[in-house]
Short mmCIF file of C-alpha atoms and ligand atoms in Angstrom, two decimals:
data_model
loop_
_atom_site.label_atom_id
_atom_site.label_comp_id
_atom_site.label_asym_id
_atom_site.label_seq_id
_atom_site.Cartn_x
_atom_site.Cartn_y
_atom_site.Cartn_z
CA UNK A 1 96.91 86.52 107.14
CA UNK A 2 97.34 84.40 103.67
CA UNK A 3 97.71 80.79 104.46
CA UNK A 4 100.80 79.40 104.06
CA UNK A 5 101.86 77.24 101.27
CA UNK A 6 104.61 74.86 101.90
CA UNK A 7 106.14 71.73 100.49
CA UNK A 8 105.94 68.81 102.23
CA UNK A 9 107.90 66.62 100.30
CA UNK A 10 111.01 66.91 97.87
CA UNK A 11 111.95 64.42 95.78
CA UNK A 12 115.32 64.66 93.72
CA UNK A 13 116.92 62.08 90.76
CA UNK A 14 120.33 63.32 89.55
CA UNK A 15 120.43 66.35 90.50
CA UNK A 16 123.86 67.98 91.02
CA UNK A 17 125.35 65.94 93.94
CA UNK A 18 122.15 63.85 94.77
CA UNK A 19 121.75 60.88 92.81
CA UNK A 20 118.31 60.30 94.39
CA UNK A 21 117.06 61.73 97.52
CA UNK A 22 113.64 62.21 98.79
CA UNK A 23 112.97 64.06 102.07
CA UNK A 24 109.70 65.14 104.16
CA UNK A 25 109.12 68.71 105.35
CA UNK A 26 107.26 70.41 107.67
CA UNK A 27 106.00 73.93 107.08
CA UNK A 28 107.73 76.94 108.63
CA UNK A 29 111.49 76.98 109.45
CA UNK A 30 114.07 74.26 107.77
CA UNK A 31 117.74 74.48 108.81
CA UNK A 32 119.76 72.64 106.26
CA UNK A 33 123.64 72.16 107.76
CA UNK A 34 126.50 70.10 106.78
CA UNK A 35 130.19 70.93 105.89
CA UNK A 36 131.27 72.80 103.01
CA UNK A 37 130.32 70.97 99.57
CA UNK A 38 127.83 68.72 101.51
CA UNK A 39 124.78 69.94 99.10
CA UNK A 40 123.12 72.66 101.16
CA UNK A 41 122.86 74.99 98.57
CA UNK A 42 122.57 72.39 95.69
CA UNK A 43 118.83 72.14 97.20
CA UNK A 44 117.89 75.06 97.81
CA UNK A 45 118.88 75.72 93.83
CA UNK A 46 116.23 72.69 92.98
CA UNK A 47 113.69 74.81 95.42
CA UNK A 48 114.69 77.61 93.29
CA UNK A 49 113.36 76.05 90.10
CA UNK A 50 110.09 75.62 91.40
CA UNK A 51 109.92 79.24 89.83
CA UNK A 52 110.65 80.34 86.09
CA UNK A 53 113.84 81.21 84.87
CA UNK A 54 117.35 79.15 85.59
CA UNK A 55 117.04 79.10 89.22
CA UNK A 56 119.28 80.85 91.99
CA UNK A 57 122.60 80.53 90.32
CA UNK A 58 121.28 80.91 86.84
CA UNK A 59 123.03 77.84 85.95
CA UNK A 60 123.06 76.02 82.47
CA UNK A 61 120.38 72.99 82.50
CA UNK A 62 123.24 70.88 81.74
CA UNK A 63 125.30 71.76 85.02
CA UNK A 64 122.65 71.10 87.00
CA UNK A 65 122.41 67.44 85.84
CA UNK A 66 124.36 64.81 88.32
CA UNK A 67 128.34 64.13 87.00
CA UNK A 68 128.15 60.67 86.28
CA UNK A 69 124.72 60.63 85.71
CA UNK A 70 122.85 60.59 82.39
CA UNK A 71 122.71 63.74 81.29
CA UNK A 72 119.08 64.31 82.54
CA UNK A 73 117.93 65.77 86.00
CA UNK A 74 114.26 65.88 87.85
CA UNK A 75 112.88 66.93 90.78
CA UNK A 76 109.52 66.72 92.42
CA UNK A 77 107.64 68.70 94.96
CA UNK A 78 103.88 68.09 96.97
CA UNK A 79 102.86 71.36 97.88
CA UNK A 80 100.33 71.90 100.44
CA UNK A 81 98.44 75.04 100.40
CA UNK A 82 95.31 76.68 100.64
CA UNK A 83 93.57 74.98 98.10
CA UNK A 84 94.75 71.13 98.85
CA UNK A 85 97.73 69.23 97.59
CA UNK A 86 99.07 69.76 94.67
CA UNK A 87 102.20 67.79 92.81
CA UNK A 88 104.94 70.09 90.40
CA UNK A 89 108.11 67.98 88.77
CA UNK A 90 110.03 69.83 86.95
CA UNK A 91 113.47 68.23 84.82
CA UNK A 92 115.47 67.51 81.95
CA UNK A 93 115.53 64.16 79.96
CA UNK A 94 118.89 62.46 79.64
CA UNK A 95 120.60 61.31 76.35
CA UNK A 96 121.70 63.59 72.65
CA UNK A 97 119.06 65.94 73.16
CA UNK A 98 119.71 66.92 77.12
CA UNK A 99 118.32 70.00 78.07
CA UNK A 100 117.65 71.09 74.54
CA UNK A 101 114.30 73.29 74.41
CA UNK A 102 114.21 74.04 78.05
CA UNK A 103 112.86 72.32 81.06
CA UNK A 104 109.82 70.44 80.83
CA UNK A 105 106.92 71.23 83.80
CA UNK A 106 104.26 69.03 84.91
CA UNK A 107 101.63 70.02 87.23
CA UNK A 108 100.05 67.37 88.39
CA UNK A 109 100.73 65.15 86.25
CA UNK A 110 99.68 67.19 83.28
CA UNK A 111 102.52 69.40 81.32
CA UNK A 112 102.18 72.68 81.68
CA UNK A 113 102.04 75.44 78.99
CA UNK A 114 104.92 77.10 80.48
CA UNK A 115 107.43 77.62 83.52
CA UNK A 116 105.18 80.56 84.40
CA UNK A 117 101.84 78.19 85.20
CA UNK A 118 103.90 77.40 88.74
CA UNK A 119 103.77 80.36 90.08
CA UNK A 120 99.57 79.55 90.62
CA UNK A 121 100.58 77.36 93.10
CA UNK A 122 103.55 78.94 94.80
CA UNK A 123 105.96 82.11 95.04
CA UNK A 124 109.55 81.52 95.55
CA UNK A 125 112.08 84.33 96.86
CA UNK A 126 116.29 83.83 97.49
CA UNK A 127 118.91 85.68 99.72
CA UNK A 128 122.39 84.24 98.35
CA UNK A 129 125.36 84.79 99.58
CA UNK A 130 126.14 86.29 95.66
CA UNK A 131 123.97 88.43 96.33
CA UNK A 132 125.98 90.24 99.45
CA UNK A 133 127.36 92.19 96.16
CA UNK A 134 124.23 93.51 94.76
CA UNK A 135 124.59 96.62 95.71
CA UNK A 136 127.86 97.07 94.99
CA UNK A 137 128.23 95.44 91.94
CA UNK A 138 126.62 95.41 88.15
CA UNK A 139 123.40 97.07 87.82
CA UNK A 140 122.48 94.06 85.43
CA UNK A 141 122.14 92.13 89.10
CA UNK A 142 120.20 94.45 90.70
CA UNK A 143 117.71 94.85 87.47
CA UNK A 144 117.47 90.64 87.80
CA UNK A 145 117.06 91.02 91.90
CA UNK A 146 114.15 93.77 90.94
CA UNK A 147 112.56 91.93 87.95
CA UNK A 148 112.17 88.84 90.16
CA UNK A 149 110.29 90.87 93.08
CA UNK A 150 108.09 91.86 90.72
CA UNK A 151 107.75 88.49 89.18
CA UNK A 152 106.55 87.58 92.30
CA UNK A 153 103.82 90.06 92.73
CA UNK A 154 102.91 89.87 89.16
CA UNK A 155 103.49 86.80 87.37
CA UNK A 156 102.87 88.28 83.95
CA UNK A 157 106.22 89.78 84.42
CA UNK A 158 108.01 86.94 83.12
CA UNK A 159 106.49 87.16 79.58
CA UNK A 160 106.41 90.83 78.79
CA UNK A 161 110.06 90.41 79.67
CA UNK A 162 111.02 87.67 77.63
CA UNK A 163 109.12 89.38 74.60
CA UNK A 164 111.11 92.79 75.15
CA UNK A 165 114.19 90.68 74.67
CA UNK A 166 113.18 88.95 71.82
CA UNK A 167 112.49 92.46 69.95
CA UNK A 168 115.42 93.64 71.48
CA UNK A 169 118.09 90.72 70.00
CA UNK A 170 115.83 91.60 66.27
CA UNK A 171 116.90 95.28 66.78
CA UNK A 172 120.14 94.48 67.53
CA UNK A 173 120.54 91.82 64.86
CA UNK A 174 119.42 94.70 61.93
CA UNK A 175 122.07 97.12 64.49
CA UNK A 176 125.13 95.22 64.05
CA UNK A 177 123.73 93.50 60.15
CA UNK A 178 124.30 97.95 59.18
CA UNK A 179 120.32 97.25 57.75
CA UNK A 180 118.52 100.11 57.18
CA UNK A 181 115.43 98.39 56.86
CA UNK A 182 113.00 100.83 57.82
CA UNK A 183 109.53 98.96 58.18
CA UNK A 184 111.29 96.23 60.23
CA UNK A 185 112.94 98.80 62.73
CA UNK A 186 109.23 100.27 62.68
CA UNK A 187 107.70 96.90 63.26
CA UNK A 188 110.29 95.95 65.91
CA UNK A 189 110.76 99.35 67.97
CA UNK A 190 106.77 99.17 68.71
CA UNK A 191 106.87 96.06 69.87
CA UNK A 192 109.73 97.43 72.44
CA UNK A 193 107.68 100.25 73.10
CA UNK A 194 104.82 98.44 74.02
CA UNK A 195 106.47 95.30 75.96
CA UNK A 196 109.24 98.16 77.43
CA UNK A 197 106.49 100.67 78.85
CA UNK A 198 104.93 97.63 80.22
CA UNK A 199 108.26 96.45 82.09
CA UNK A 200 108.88 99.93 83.80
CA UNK A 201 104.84 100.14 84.49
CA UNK A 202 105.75 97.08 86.46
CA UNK A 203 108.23 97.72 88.48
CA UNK A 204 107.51 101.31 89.25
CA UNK A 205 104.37 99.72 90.63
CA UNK A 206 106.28 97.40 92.59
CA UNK A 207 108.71 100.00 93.84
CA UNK A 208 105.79 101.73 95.03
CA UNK A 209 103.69 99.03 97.05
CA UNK A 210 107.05 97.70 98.20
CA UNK A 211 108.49 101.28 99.73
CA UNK A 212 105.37 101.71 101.40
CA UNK A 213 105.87 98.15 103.03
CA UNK A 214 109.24 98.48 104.15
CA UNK A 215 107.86 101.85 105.74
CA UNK A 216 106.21 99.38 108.06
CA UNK A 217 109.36 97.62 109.78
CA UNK A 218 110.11 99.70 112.93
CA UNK A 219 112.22 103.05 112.92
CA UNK A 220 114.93 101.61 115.06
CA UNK A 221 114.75 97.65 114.06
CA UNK A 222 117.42 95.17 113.19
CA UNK A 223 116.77 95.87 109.74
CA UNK A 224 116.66 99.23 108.80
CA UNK A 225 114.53 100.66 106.21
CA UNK A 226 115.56 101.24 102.61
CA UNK A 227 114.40 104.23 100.41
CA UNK A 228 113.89 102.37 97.23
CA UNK A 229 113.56 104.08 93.95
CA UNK A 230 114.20 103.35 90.07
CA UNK A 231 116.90 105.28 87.74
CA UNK A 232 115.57 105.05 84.27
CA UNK A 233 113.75 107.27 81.64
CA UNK A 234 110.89 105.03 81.14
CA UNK A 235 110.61 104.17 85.11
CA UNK A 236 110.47 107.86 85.93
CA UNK A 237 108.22 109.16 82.76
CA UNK A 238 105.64 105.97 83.56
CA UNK A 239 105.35 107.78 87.24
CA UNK A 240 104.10 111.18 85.51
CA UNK A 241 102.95 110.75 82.50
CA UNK A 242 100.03 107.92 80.93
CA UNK A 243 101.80 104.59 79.77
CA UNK A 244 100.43 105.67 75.86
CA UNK A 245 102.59 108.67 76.15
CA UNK A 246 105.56 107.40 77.17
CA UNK A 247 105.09 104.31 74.31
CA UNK A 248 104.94 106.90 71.68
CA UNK A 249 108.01 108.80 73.19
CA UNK A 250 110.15 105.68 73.45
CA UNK A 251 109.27 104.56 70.17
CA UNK A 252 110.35 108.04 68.88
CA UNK A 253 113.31 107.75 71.17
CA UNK A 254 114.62 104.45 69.11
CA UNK A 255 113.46 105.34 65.87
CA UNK A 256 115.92 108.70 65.89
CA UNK A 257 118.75 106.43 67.77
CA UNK A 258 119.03 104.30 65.03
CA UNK A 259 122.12 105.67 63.36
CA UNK A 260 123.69 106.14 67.43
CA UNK A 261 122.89 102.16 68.01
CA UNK A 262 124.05 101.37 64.27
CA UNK A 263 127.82 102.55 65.72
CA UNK A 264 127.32 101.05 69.29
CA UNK A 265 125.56 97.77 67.82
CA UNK A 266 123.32 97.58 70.17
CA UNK A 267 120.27 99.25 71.53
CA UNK A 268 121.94 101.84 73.51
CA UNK A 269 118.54 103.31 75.70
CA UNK A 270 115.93 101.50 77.26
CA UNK A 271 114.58 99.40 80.28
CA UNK A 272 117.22 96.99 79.67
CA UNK A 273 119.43 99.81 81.35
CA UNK A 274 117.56 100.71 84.42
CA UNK A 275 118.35 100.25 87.59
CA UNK A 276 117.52 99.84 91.60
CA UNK A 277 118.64 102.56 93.43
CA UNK A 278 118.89 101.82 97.36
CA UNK A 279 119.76 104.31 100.26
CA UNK A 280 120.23 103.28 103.99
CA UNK A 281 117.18 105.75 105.52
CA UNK A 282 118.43 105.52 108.88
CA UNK A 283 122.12 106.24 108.05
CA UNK A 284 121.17 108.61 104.81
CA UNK A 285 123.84 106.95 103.11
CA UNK A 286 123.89 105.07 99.55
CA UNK A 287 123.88 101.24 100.00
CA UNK A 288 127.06 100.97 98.08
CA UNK A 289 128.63 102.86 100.92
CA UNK A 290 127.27 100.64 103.93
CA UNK A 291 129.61 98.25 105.59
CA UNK A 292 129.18 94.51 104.57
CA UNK A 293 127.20 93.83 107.80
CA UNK A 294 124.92 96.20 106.92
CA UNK A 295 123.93 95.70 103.20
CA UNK A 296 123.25 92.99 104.13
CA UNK A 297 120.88 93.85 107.03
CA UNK A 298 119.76 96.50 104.40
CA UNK A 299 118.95 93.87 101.61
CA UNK A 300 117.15 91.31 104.56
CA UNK A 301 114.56 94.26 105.26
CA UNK A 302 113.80 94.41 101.68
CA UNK A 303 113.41 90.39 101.04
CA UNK A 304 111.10 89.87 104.20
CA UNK A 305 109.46 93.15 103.28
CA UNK A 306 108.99 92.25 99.95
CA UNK A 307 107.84 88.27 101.05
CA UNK A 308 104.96 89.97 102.92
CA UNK A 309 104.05 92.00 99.92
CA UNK A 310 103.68 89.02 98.17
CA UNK A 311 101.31 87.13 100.73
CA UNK A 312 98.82 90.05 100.63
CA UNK A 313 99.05 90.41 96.94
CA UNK A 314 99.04 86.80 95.80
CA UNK A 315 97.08 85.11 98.84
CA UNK A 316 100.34 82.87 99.20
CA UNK A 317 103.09 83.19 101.55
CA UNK A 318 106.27 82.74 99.65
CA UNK A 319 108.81 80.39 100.06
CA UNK A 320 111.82 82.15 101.08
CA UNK A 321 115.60 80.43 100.34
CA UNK A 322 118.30 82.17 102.62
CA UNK A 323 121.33 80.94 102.02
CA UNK A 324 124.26 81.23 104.58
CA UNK A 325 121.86 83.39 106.33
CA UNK A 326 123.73 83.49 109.54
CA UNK A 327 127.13 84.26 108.37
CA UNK A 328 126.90 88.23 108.55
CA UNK A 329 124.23 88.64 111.06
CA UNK A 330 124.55 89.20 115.06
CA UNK A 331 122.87 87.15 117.34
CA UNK A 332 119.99 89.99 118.15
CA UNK A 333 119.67 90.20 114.31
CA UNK A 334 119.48 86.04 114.34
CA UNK A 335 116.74 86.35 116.52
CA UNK A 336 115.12 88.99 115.08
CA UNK A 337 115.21 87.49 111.44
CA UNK A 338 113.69 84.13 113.32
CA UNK A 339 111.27 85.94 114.47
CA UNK A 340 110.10 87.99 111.47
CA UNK A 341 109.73 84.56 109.59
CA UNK A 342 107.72 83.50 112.14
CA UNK A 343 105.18 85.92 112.23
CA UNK A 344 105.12 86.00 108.12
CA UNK A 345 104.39 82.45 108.29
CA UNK A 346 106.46 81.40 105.28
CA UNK A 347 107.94 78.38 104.64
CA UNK A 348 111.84 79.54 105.01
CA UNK A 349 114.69 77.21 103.77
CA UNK A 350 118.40 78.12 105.71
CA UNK A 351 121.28 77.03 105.34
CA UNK A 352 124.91 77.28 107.12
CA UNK A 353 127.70 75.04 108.26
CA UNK A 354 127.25 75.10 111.94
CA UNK A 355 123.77 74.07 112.79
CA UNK A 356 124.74 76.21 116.08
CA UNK A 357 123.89 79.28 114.72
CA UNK A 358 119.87 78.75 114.54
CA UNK A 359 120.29 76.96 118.04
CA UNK A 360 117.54 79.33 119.15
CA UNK A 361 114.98 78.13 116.46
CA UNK A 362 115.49 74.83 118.85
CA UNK A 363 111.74 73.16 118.91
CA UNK A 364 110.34 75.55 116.30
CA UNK A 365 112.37 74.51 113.21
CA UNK A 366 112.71 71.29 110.71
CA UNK A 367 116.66 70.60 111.50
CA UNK A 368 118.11 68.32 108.67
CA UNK A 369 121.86 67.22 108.31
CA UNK A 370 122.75 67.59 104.60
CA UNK A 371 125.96 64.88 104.20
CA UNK A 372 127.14 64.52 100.28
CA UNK A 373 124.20 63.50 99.02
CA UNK A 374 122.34 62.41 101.91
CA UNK A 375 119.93 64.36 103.96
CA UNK A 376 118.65 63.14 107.35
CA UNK A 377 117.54 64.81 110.71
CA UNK A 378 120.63 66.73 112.80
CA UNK A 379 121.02 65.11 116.20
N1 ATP B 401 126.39 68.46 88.30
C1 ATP B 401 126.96 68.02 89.44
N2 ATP B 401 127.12 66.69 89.66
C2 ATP B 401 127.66 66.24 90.81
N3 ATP B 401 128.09 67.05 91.79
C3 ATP B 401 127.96 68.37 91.62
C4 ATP B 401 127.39 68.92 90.45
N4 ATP B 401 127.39 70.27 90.55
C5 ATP B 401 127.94 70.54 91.75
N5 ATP B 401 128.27 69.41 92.40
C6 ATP B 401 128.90 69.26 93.72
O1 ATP B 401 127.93 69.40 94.73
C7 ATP B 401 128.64 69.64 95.94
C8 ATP B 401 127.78 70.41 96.90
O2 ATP B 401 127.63 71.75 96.47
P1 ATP B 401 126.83 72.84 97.30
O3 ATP B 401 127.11 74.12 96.67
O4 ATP B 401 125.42 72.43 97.47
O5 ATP B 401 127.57 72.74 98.72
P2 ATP B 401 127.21 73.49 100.07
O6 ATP B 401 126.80 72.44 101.05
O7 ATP B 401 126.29 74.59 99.82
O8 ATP B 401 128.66 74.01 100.49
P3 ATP B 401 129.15 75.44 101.09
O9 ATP B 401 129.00 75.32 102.59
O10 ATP B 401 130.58 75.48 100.71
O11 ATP B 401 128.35 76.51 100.49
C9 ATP B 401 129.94 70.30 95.56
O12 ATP B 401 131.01 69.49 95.97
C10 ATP B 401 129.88 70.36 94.05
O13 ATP B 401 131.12 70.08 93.43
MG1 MG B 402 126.50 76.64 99.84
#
């Protein structure tokens, strides 16, 4: 079993409602409770950003920074794992320039090269209560939901897909300028070509370790098993064909779209417009069609599936963020999801307004009272 990785202490300076706030944890399960606006899930959003990208609600640098405050934000977190302690702050600096080139990373003590250099030390996962529409909603979501799984297994993710974007705004900036530069479209569609086939190499890798760990939860469990697969040329060619194959047919594939994208003004095909396509195995139904109750049951098997994928890939258990966990599962399914943590031996953050509901994690849980910008322990 990969040892666990936990953070033992969190320390937060103007950071949405917390003007400072530093807390001790312990490693396993954390309840965080406290009445509606009390600042659950305003910390387990600075958790969140222990990992690249914006954090769970993808929000602007500057919105995260305390009202009131002075423009800047930080937070700091010890992290004890297998090799020793190590120390990660992450922030903004206050003043004109807030926020402006990104967030700055330090690893202990040092800065780091980029966001990405965290995810050495730790792998973070979130179940949000946005996210009880993933199925149902914009396949943009669900691409974001799938990218991040795979950032987790693979943290090279990150980069290929920031550099597919970057072609991709160049492509569309020549698109919507009419240009019919041909050497830059060249120039540009191979660089899609290589950082796209790279993407969809990715996750159709993913896809495939992760169906064949959600094959291991039980026939007849609390959370039933998902058939996972990927819609999307690139995703389904990659499966079949070798990844030099499928470059040169994608590049071809832009290349003669040109004159189609020219009219849309934008690049119209692509991995940019794949997406995560999820049945209920037990029910043989689409997820979209599932009740509430269980998409969400649906999208829980996937997330602890997918954090145990991680710990035998990376070597780290992840951290796992469920927010408002409780609110759509039964009691058996409570006790079932306690359980599951349990045995992967992850650090889990939860949150809800009645403390109540994880009244059965009594003993074996962290309980903390969150209380407008205070945190202490529940009595
Ligand atoms: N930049 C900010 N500065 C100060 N306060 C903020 C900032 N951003 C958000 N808040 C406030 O933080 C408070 C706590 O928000 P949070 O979402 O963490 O609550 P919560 O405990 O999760 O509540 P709920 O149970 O409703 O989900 C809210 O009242 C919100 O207005
Ligand atoms: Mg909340």
């Amino acid at each position: 079993m990969p040892a666990q990785t936990h953070i033992s202490k969190l320390t937060l300076t103007n950071f949405r409602n917390y003007a400072g706030l530093a807390i001790d944890l312990v490693p396993g399960a954390v309840v965080f409770s406290g009445d509606n606006g009390a600042g659950k899930t305003n910390l387990l959003e600075a958790i969140s950003l222990l990992t690249p990208g914006r954090g769970l609600r993808r929000a602007p640098y500057a919105d995260v920074a305390r009202e009131g405050g002075d423009g800047g934000f930080a937070l700091h977190a010890r992290l004890d794992g297998p090799d020793g302690q190590v120390e990660i702050g992450t922030g903004i600096s206050g003043g004109d320039s807030a926020g402006e080139g990104g967030r700055r990373v330090r690893i202990n003590g040092a800065s780091a090269r980029s966001a990405e250099e965290m995810l050495e030390w730790l792998r973070v996962v979130w179940l949000t209560p946005a996210m009880d529409a993933l199925f149902t909603g914009p396949a943009a979501d669900r691409r974001r939901f799938l990218d991040r799984l795979v950032l987790a297994i693979d943290p090279g993710h990150g980069q290929r897909a920031i550099d597919y974007e970057k072609a991709m705004r160049g492509r569309n900036r020549l698109l919507v300028e009419g240009s019919r530069d041909d050497r830059w479209f060249d120039a540009i569609e191979t660089q899609m070509a290589e950082t796209g086939v790279a993407i969809a190499a990715a996750r159709a890798e993913m896809v495939r370790l992760l169906a064949a760990m959600i094959d291991r939860l039980p026939d007849t469990g609390p959370f039933p098993q998902a058939d996972i697969g990927l819609s999307g040329d690139l995703e389904a060619e990659i499966a079949i064909a070798p990844a030099v194959d499928v470059e040169e047919r994608f590049r071809r594939t832009l290349a003669e779209g040109r004159d189609r994208d020219r009219a849309a003004g934008r690049t119209l095909e692509g991995p940019h417009r794949s997406d995560l396509v999820v049945r209920h195995r037990p029910k043989a139904m689409p997820a979209e069609l599932c009740s509430t109750g269980e998409q969400k049951a649906l999208l829980v098997g996937i997330v602890l599936s997918h954090a145990r994928l991680t710990g035998e890939m990376s070597g780290m258990t992840p951290i796992l963020l469920l927010d408002e966990i409780a609110a759509h599962l039964d009691g058996g399914r409570r006790a079932a999801l306690f359980s599951i943590l349990e045995d992967l031996n992850c650090q889990a953050f939860m949150t809800g307004t009645d403390a109540a509901l994880f009244s059965s994690l009594k003993g074996r849980a962290q309980f903390l009272t969150v209380d407008h910008g205070t945190v202490g322990p529940t009595i």
